[in-house]
XYZ file of C-alpha atoms in Angstrom:
416
model
C -103.970 -110.938 -69.007
C -103.570 -112.771 -65.700
C -101.087 -111.003 -63.492
C -97.896 -112.759 -62.450
C -98.421 -111.421 -58.934
C -101.651 -113.003 -57.777
C -104.810 -114.931 -58.578
C -107.946 -116.005 -56.731
C -111.730 -116.016 -56.963
C -113.979 -112.946 -57.172
C -114.935 -111.394 -53.871
C -117.376 -108.652 -52.975
C -116.741 -105.013 -52.221
C -115.586 -103.375 -49.033
C -115.757 -99.883 -47.584
C -118.576 -97.770 -46.261
C -121.618 -96.841 -48.318
C -122.733 -93.962 -46.076
C -123.486 -90.688 -47.793
C -120.841 -87.980 -47.697
C -119.488 -85.061 -49.664
C -117.528 -87.376 -51.991
C -117.624 -91.118 -52.593
C -114.682 -92.636 -54.449
C -114.969 -95.971 -56.182
C -111.935 -98.251 -56.470
C -111.786 -101.551 -58.333
C -108.888 -103.686 -57.104
C -107.282 -107.028 -57.835
C -107.106 -109.808 -55.279
C -103.665 -111.013 -54.233
C -104.922 -113.589 -51.749
C -105.461 -117.271 -52.429
C -108.471 -117.721 -50.122
C -111.166 -115.718 -48.377
C -108.977 -115.698 -45.261
C -106.246 -113.570 -46.844
C -108.223 -111.793 -49.547
C -107.186 -108.281 -50.488
C -110.727 -107.373 -49.474
C -109.559 -107.447 -45.845
C -106.521 -105.310 -46.592
C -108.574 -102.627 -48.310
C -111.316 -102.697 -45.656
C -108.800 -101.922 -42.893
C -107.047 -99.276 -44.990
C -110.307 -97.556 -45.924
C -111.470 -97.506 -42.302
C -108.202 -95.861 -41.254
C -108.422 -93.282 -44.036
C -112.080 -92.407 -43.486
C -111.448 -91.881 -39.766
C -109.098 -89.048 -40.731
C -111.164 -87.785 -43.694
C -114.877 -87.893 -42.770
C -115.836 -85.946 -45.900
C -114.608 -88.740 -48.213
C -115.929 -92.286 -48.450
C -114.192 -95.018 -50.422
C -115.988 -98.026 -51.864
C -113.703 -100.876 -52.936
C -114.720 -103.824 -55.096
C -112.223 -106.683 -55.249
C -112.063 -109.159 -58.129
C -109.782 -112.025 -59.076
C -106.950 -111.481 -61.528
C -108.956 -113.588 -63.966
C -111.689 -110.951 -63.986
C -110.458 -107.560 -62.810
C -109.022 -106.152 -66.048
C -112.114 -107.167 -68.017
C -114.362 -105.744 -65.283
C -112.687 -102.334 -65.462
C -112.766 -102.347 -69.260
C -116.500 -103.066 -69.232
C -117.103 -100.223 -66.786
C -115.082 -97.763 -68.862
C -116.728 -98.868 -72.111
C -120.137 -98.355 -70.500
C -119.236 -94.788 -69.499
C -119.107 -95.741 -65.827
C -115.389 -95.643 -65.055
C -114.333 -96.057 -61.424
C -112.337 -93.268 -59.826
C -109.417 -95.651 -59.381
C -108.453 -99.072 -60.675
C -105.666 -101.308 -59.425
C -105.026 -103.628 -62.374
C -102.392 -105.030 -64.724
C -102.289 -102.637 -67.703
C -102.763 -98.978 -68.465
C -101.527 -97.903 -71.912
C -104.890 -98.145 -73.692
C -106.566 -95.912 -71.101
C -103.741 -93.374 -71.186
C -103.785 -93.262 -74.988
C -107.546 -92.688 -74.948
C -107.215 -89.733 -72.557
C -109.118 -91.504 -69.779
C -106.539 -91.074 -67.020
C -105.266 -88.268 -64.854
C -101.517 -87.742 -65.154
C -99.872 -88.723 -61.893
C -99.005 -85.074 -61.207
C -102.715 -84.148 -61.132
C -103.409 -86.354 -58.129
C -100.404 -87.355 -56.020
C -98.345 -85.031 -53.845
C -94.803 -84.313 -54.995
C -93.439 -86.295 -52.055
C -95.381 -89.418 -52.982
C -94.385 -89.144 -56.632
C -90.715 -88.784 -55.720
C -90.806 -91.848 -53.455
C -91.610 -94.388 -56.185
C -88.745 -96.692 -57.171
C -87.514 -94.868 -60.299
C -87.363 -97.949 -62.528
C -90.995 -98.735 -61.727
C -92.209 -95.165 -62.074
C -90.550 -94.886 -65.490
C -92.435 -97.962 -66.669
C -95.685 -96.117 -65.946
C -94.977 -93.412 -68.535
C -97.060 -93.112 -71.679
C -95.940 -90.627 -74.325
C -93.357 -89.244 -71.858
C -95.973 -88.489 -69.200
C -96.387 -90.529 -65.970
C -99.932 -91.883 -65.823
C -99.748 -95.258 -64.068
C -98.658 -95.534 -60.443
C -96.812 -98.738 -59.508
C -98.702 -100.675 -56.860
C -97.039 -104.083 -56.498
C -93.862 -105.534 -57.932
C -91.826 -108.703 -58.232
C -88.672 -109.857 -59.940
C -87.396 -113.292 -60.967
C -84.590 -115.389 -59.531
C -83.446 -118.948 -60.105
C -84.886 -121.290 -57.484
C -83.090 -124.589 -56.883
C -83.879 -127.612 -54.703
C -81.058 -127.854 -52.159
C -81.734 -131.496 -51.376
C -81.615 -132.581 -55.011
C -78.489 -130.484 -55.623
C -76.747 -132.055 -52.647
C -77.649 -135.546 -53.821
C -76.250 -134.745 -57.272
C -73.110 -133.123 -55.835
C -73.599 -129.836 -57.717
C -73.666 -126.125 -56.965
C -76.044 -123.414 -58.287
C -75.181 -122.302 -61.833
C -73.956 -118.878 -62.853
C -73.797 -119.498 -66.627
C -75.850 -121.384 -69.201
C -73.101 -123.983 -69.532
C -73.194 -124.634 -65.786
C -76.996 -124.737 -65.848
C -76.971 -127.428 -68.543
C -74.289 -129.378 -66.673
C -76.300 -129.224 -63.449
C -79.409 -130.346 -65.301
C -77.493 -133.338 -66.720
C -76.397 -134.314 -63.203
C -79.956 -133.991 -61.886
C -81.286 -136.082 -64.757
C -78.719 -138.784 -63.971
C -80.127 -138.919 -60.431
C -83.644 -139.473 -61.752
C -85.025 -135.978 -61.130
C -88.294 -135.649 -63.041
C -87.777 -132.029 -64.111
C -84.052 -131.132 -64.023
C -84.974 -127.660 -65.290
C -88.660 -126.740 -65.539
C -89.277 -124.534 -68.589
C -92.897 -123.280 -68.530
C -93.568 -121.934 -72.017
C -97.236 -122.887 -71.851
C -99.897 -120.241 -72.469
C -100.433 -119.225 -68.847
C -97.332 -117.042 -68.587
C -95.042 -117.847 -71.502
C -94.396 -114.150 -72.079
C -92.639 -113.964 -68.686
C -90.437 -117.051 -69.066
C -89.574 -115.873 -72.572
C -88.559 -112.426 -71.395
C -86.338 -113.826 -68.654
C -84.479 -115.926 -71.213
C -84.205 -113.052 -73.684
C -82.672 -110.911 -70.949
C -80.279 -113.625 -69.858
C -79.221 -113.979 -73.479
C -78.390 -110.282 -73.634
C -81.417 -108.807 -75.412
C -85.176 -108.462 -74.860
C -88.484 -107.809 -76.601
C -87.487 -104.285 -77.636
C -84.382 -102.176 -78.188
C -83.393 -99.075 -76.239
C -85.853 -96.867 -78.132
C -88.804 -99.221 -77.761
C -88.816 -100.881 -81.194
C -89.694 -104.596 -81.163
C -86.619 -106.744 -81.847
C -88.045 -110.187 -81.147
C -86.327 -111.784 -84.146
C -82.864 -110.367 -83.426
C -79.872 -112.619 -83.983
C -79.183 -112.665 -80.245
C -82.718 -113.822 -79.431
C -82.442 -116.491 -82.120
C -79.262 -117.783 -80.500
C -81.007 -117.865 -77.115
C -83.883 -120.028 -78.279
C -81.619 -122.227 -80.385
C -79.611 -122.946 -77.229
C -82.776 -123.734 -75.269
C -83.986 -126.074 -77.995
C -80.684 -127.881 -78.561
C -78.979 -127.846 -75.154
C -81.896 -128.192 -72.743
C -85.080 -129.427 -74.399
C -83.364 -131.575 -77.037
C -81.283 -133.336 -74.389
C -84.284 -134.249 -72.289
C -83.413 -131.868 -69.445
C -86.773 -130.102 -69.119
C -88.954 -132.989 -67.973
C -91.740 -135.154 -69.358
C -94.133 -132.319 -70.267
C -93.261 -130.359 -73.414
C -92.363 -126.758 -72.462
C -95.113 -125.438 -74.744
C -97.681 -127.343 -72.643
C -96.154 -126.674 -69.215
C -97.783 -123.771 -67.398
C -96.232 -121.760 -64.593
C -98.697 -122.979 -61.961
C -97.942 -126.613 -62.790
C -94.191 -125.959 -62.725
C -94.440 -124.243 -59.329
C -96.563 -127.089 -57.970
C -94.012 -129.637 -59.195
C -91.224 -127.668 -57.499
C -93.182 -127.625 -54.249
C -93.616 -131.407 -54.603
C -89.846 -131.875 -54.870
C -89.893 -132.931 -58.528
C -87.998 -129.944 -59.991
C -84.288 -129.243 -59.711
C -84.336 -125.639 -60.986
C -86.718 -123.061 -62.411
C -87.190 -119.312 -62.717
C -89.540 -118.116 -60.003
C -90.957 -115.091 -58.210
C -91.740 -114.457 -54.513
C -95.023 -116.387 -54.543
C -93.059 -119.627 -54.849
C -91.367 -119.045 -51.488
C -94.479 -119.719 -49.434
C -95.632 -122.482 -51.747
C -92.340 -124.363 -51.340
C -92.092 -123.689 -47.609
C -95.608 -125.050 -47.079
C -94.486 -128.381 -48.565
C -91.210 -128.446 -46.629
C -88.949 -128.088 -49.672
C -85.443 -126.874 -48.875
C -84.573 -124.392 -51.579
C -82.090 -121.687 -52.450
C -82.298 -118.638 -54.694
C -79.607 -117.113 -56.919
C -79.642 -114.565 -59.761
C -80.662 -116.056 -63.094
C -77.622 -117.285 -65.038
C -76.668 -115.523 -68.262
C -74.956 -116.729 -71.395
C -71.473 -116.309 -69.900
C -72.250 -114.923 -66.443
C -75.013 -113.286 -64.473
C -77.932 -112.153 -66.655
C -77.694 -108.474 -67.629
C -80.998 -107.816 -65.879
C -83.771 -109.635 -64.087
C -87.312 -109.447 -65.348
C -89.578 -107.233 -63.306
C -93.368 -107.296 -63.193
C -95.440 -104.390 -61.928
C -99.151 -104.024 -61.293
C -100.636 -100.557 -61.520
C -102.915 -98.041 -59.838
C -104.830 -95.792 -62.257
C -106.833 -92.615 -61.618
C -109.694 -92.041 -64.057
C -110.773 -88.551 -65.094
C -114.468 -89.218 -65.624
C -115.830 -88.256 -62.201
C -113.526 -85.293 -61.648
C -112.303 -86.242 -58.162
C -108.601 -85.492 -58.632
C -108.109 -83.867 -55.212
C -109.879 -86.603 -53.274
C -108.175 -89.350 -55.276
C -104.817 -87.770 -54.511
C -105.587 -87.530 -50.814
C -106.546 -91.206 -50.628
C -103.626 -92.451 -52.728
C -101.119 -90.382 -50.743
C -102.399 -92.364 -47.752
C -102.228 -95.670 -49.639
C -98.569 -95.017 -50.462
C -97.456 -94.098 -46.935
C -94.510 -96.280 -45.945
C -96.415 -98.199 -43.272
C -99.223 -99.117 -45.652
C -96.904 -100.134 -48.495
C -94.920 -102.376 -46.137
C -98.089 -103.885 -44.705
C -99.350 -104.861 -48.157
C -95.975 -106.158 -49.336
C -95.469 -108.309 -46.245
C -99.000 -109.643 -46.313
C -98.673 -110.928 -49.885
C -94.946 -111.584 -50.218
C -94.406 -108.849 -52.823
C -91.893 -106.051 -53.253
C -92.536 -102.481 -52.102
C -92.872 -99.968 -54.918
C -91.587 -96.981 -52.952
C -87.959 -96.274 -52.132
C -88.658 -95.615 -48.454
C -90.471 -98.933 -47.973
C -87.870 -100.813 -50.031
C -85.060 -99.452 -47.884
C -86.960 -100.359 -44.728
C -87.499 -103.919 -45.936
C -83.898 -104.272 -47.137
C -82.637 -103.304 -43.689
C -85.027 -105.594 -41.849
C -84.202 -109.043 -40.489
C -87.872 -109.901 -39.945
C -88.874 -113.406 -40.961
C -91.276 -112.031 -43.585
C -88.654 -109.732 -45.096
C -85.419 -111.745 -45.328
C -86.611 -114.092 -48.134
C -87.498 -111.049 -50.247
C -84.027 -109.478 -50.047
C -82.782 -111.438 -53.080
C -85.634 -110.001 -55.148
C -85.246 -106.484 -53.752
C -81.580 -106.375 -54.766
C -82.636 -106.776 -58.388
C -85.545 -104.345 -58.386
C -83.685 -101.091 -59.211
C -82.289 -102.557 -62.437
C -85.057 -105.008 -63.360
C -86.530 -104.626 -66.843
C -90.284 -104.499 -67.346
C -92.521 -105.705 -70.115
C -93.043 -102.944 -72.725
C -96.335 -102.091 -70.990
C -96.238 -98.489 -72.216
C -96.924 -99.746 -75.744
C -100.616 -100.154 -76.548
C -99.613 -103.046 -78.823
C -98.133 -105.071 -75.957
C -101.359 -106.914 -75.104
C -101.587 -108.329 -78.629
C -97.878 -109.172 -78.709
C -98.048 -110.886 -75.320
C -100.983 -112.989 -76.512
C -99.047 -114.025 -79.624
C -96.024 -115.033 -77.553
C -98.195 -117.105 -75.219
C -99.711 -118.901 -78.186
C -96.626 -119.604 -80.276
C -93.328 -119.472 -78.379
C -93.489 -123.095 -77.213
C -93.151 -124.181 -80.839
C -89.687 -122.604 -80.965
C -88.240 -125.364 -78.761
C -90.415 -128.273 -79.911
C -88.922 -131.213 -81.844
C -88.620 -130.162 -85.461
C -89.453 -126.584 -84.544
C -87.565 -123.604 -85.890
C -86.578 -120.955 -83.320
C -85.786 -118.464 -86.092
C -89.056 -119.165 -87.863
C -91.166 -118.703 -84.733
C -89.364 -115.507 -83.745
C -89.795 -114.143 -87.271
C -93.557 -114.766 -87.117
C -93.772 -113.115 -83.697
C -91.791 -110.128 -84.971
C -94.192 -109.740 -87.896
C -97.167 -109.884 -85.521
C -95.533 -107.328 -83.218
C -94.715 -104.949 -86.060
C -98.289 -105.172 -87.352
C -99.768 -104.639 -83.886
C -97.489 -101.660 -83.300
C -98.441 -100.134 -86.640
C -102.140 -100.563 -85.931
C -101.785 -99.063 -82.447
C -99.901 -96.039 -83.790
C -102.440 -95.423 -86.550
C -105.282 -95.557 -84.030
C -103.420 -93.327 -81.616
């Protein structure tokens, strides 16, 4: 699964290869979009600073694109050559297989306590914290201020207002009044944001899949009839519109509104688009929760380096280092101390992220602690666009997805 937080080409490793008492191996994802801002540079500087204080520990970091990093770690684990640490997008399968250290076996109590609680909770498997949050984002509604001014409208707070604004934008010739990317790249994210704004989600409060609930059916029926059916989502069918294409169209000034995350800020600013950000509208008011996405740091048991891993990761999660990473890549800090520092900052890099930070404590995550989620996410990516297509049946599509989710969950539980 490609992370919502970053994507670029594979790059080589960083860190010293000198001999020492202990050498830790970390496989990490790249959040940069070029060699100039690759995560390779971030890790190289961090490792140098750590090794200067801990000469008995060396850290070797290999950085891969989001297209490759999860598969790379899986291949290493399957071959019996797990890294000591992996910074990737999923963890439940490794936790279920007993491959990971519980968080309490590595991190200091202070570091554990500093994680944003909502993010730390999402890293639990079977009521035990295994995955450490590393990077986070939430979603807000982006709107083009210039197009809104030309249409004489204000940002919506409800679905009815959103549809009305989209009608006004369409009347002014805007190509995509509301961009609805339900294409396979990241349909699971756009879907979740709409399920939340409709008052439900993928699962209920106890973690049972409820994809075909009546509330979710009403949400997708509204999307099909009141947005897509009225020609308010643009010339590309939502099931064929990917997130990257929607973001690019927004940066080109062709989109009135869309759900977006912090990466879009720099993309739009680079093209000179004047934009605003507001909480995603809900059925009758503000959505009950924003969608949150978290990428994870895992500590593997295989090499038995719990103490050294903990020492290094305590350093990684120091406030200064968390802020440095978050500011460099336009992402949200995963620790409370760094979040509070960013929230109270008026720095140019920090102010645009305040709208996302406000949502982080209550944002809802994918059900990543379910080993079935990968299969369910893949099914959503493949099929959800059909729910809003001409002649499509929202209820029928959601029923099929529910059946697939129930089967995947049953298989995962039997294997566990």
